[in-house]
PDB file of C-alpha atoms in Angstrom:
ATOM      1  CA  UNK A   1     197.648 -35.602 -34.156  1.00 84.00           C
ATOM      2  CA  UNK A   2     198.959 -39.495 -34.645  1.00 92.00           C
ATOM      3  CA  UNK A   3     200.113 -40.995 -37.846  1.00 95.00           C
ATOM      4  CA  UNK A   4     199.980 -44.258 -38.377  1.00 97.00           C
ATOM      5  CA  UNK A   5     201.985 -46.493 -41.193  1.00 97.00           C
ATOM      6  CA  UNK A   6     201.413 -49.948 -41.674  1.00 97.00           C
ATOM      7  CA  UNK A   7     203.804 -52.608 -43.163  1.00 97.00           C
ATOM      8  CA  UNK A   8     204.547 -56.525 -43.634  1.00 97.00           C
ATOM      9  CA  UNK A   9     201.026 -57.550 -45.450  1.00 97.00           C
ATOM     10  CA  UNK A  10     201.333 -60.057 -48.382  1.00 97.00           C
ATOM     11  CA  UNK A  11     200.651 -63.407 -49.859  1.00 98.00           C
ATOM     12  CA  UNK A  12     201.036 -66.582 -47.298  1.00 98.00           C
ATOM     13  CA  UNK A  13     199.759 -70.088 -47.528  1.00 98.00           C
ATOM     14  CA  UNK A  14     197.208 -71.523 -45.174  1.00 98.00           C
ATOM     15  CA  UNK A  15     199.265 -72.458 -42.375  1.00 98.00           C
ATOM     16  CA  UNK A  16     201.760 -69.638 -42.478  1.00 98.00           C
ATOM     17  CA  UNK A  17     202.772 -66.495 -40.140  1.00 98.00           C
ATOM     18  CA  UNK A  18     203.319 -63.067 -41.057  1.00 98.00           C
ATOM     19  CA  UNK A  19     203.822 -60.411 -38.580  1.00 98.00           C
ATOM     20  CA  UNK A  20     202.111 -56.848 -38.907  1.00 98.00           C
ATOM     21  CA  UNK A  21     203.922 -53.285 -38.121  1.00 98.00           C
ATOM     22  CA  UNK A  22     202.493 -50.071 -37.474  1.00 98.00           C
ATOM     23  CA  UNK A  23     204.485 -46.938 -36.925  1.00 97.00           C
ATOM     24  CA  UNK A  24     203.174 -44.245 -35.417  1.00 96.00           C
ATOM     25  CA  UNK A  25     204.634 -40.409 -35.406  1.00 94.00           C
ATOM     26  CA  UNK A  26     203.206 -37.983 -32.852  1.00 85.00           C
ATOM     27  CA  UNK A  27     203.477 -37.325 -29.368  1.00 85.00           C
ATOM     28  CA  UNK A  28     202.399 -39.349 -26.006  1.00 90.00           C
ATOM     29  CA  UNK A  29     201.791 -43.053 -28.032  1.00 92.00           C
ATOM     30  CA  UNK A  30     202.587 -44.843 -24.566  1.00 91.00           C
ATOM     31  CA  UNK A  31     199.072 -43.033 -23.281  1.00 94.00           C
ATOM     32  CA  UNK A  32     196.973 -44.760 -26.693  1.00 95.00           C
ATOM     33  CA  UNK A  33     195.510 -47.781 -26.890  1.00 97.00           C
ATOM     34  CA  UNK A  34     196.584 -49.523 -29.965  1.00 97.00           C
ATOM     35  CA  UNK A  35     194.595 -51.841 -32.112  1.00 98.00           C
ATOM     36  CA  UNK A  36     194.916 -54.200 -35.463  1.00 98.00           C
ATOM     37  CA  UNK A  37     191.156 -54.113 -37.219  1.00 98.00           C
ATOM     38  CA  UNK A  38     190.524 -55.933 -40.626  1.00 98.00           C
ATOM     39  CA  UNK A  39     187.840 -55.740 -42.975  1.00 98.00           C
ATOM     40  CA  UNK A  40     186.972 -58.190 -45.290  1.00 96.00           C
ATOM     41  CA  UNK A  41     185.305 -57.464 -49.089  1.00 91.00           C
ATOM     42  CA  UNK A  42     181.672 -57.166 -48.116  1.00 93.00           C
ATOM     43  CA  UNK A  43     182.054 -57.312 -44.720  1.00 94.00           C
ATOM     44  CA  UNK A  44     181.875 -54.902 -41.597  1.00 96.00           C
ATOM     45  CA  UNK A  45     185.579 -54.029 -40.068  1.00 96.00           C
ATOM     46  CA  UNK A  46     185.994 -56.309 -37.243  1.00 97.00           C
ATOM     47  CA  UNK A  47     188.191 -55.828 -34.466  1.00 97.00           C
ATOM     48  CA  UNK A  48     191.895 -58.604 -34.201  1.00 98.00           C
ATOM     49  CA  UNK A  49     193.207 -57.115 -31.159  1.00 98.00           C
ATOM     50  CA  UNK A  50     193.618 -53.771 -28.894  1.00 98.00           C
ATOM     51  CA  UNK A  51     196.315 -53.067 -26.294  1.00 98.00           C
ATOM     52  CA  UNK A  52     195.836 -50.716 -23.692  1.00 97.00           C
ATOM     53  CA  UNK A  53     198.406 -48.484 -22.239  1.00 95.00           C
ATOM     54  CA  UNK A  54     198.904 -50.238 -19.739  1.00 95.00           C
ATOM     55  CA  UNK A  55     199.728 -53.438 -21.790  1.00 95.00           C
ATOM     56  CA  UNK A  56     195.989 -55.022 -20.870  1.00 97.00           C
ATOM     57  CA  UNK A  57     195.015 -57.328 -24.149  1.00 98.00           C
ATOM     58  CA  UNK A  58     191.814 -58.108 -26.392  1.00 98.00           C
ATOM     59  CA  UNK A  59     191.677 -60.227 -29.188  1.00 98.00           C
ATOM     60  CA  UNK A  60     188.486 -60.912 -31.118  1.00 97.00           C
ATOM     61  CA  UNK A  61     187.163 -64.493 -30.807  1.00 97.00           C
ATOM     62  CA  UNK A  62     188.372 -65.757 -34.608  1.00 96.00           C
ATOM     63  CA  UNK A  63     192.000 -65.153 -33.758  1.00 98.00           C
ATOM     64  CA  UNK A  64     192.368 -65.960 -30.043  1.00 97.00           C
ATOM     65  CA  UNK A  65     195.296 -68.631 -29.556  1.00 97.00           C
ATOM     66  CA  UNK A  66     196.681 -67.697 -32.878  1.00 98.00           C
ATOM     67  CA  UNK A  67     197.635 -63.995 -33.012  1.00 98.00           C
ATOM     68  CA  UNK A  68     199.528 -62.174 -30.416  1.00 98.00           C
ATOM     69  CA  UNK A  69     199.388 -58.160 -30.478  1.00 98.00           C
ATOM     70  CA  UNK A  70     202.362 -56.163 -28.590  1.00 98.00           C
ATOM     71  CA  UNK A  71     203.785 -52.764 -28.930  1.00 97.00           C
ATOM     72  CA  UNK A  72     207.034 -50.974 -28.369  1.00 97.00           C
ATOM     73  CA  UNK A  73     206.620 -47.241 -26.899  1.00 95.00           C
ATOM     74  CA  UNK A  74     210.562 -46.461 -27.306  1.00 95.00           C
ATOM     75  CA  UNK A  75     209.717 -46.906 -31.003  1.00 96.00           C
ATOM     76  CA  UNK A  76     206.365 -45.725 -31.374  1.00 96.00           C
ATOM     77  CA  UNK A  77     205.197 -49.116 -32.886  1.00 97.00           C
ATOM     78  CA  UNK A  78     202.586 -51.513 -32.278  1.00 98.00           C
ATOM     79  CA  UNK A  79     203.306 -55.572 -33.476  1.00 98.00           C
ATOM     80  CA  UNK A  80     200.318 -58.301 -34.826  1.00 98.00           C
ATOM     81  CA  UNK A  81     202.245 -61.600 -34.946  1.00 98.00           C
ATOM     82  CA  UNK A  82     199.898 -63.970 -36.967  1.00 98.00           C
ATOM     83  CA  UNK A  83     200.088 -67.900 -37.396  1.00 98.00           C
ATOM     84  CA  UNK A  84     199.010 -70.004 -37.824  1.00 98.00           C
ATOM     85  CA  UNK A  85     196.611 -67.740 -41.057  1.00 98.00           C
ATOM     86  CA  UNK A  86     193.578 -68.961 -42.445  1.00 98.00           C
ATOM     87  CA  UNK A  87     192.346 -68.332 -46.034  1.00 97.00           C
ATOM     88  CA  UNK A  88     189.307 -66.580 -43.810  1.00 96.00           C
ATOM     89  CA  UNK A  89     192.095 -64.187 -42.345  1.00 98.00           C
ATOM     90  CA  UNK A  90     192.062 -62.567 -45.705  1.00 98.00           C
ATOM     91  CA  UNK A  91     191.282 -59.249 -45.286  1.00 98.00           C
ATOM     92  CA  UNK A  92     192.640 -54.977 -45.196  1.00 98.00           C
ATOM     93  CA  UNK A  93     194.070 -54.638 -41.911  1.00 98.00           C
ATOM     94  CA  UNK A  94     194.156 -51.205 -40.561  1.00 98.00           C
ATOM     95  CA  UNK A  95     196.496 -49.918 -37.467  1.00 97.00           C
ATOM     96  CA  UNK A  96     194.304 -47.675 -34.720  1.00 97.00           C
ATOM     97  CA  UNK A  97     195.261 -45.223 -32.102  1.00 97.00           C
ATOM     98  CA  UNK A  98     192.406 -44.554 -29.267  1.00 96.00           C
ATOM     99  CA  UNK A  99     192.623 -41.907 -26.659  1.00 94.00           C
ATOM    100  CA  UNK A 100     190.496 -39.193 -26.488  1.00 91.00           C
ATOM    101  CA  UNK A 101     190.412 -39.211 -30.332  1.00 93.00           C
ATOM    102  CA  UNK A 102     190.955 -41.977 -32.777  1.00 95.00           C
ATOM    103  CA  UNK A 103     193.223 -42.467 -35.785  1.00 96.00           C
ATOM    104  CA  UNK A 104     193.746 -44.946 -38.416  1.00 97.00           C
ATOM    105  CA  UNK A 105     196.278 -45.905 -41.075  1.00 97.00           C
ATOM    106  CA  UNK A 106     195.730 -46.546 -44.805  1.00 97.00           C
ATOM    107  CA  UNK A 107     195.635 -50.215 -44.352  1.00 97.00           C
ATOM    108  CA  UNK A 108     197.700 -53.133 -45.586  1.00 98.00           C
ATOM    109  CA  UNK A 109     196.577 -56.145 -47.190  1.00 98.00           C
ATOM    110  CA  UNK A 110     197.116 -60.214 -46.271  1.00 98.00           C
ATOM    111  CA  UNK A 111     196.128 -62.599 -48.433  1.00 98.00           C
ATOM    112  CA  UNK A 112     195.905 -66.392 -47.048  1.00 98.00           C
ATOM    113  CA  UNK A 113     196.320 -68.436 -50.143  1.00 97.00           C
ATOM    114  CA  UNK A 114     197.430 -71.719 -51.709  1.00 95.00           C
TER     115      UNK A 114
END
């Protein structure tokens, strides 16, 4: 069983960075892959990035060049850096762990605004 807690979502202008945690409690994190989904109001959750156990990265097309995903296994946390935010980055974004089962946190909310 994995927990996962998500924190550092809030208000930023167009332009800005804010950078995404996600704590996990639980045993063997180093052996999940991690991810950072969003969903949008009236839209279909849409993958930001994954990284593998091994450290292999995905990002989804809209955020490629502009987020950078990374995770610490000592502290059982997984990292979204994000600049460089667009008022379409707005969105829930949700913390996953993927092995042989999948978990998800409650979410936490970033708001691109002027």
């Amino acid at each position: 069983q994995v927990q996962l807690v998500e924190s550092g979502g809030g208000l930023v202008q167009p332009g800005g960075s804010l950078r995404l945690s996600c704590a996990a409690s639980g045993s063997f994190f180093s052996f999940y892959t991690m991810g950072w989904h969003r969903q949008a109001p009236g839209n279909q959750r849409e993958l930001v990035a994954s990284i593998s156990s091994s450290g292999s990265r995905n990002y989804g097309d809209a955020v490629k060049g502009r987020f950078t995903i990374s995770r610490d296994n000592a502290k059982k946390t997984v990292y979204l850096q994000m600049n460089s935010l667009k008022p379409e980055d707005t969105a829930v974004y949700y913390c996953n762990a993927k092995r042989s089962s999948e978990y998800w946190g409650q979410g936490t909310q970033v708001t691109v605004s002027s």
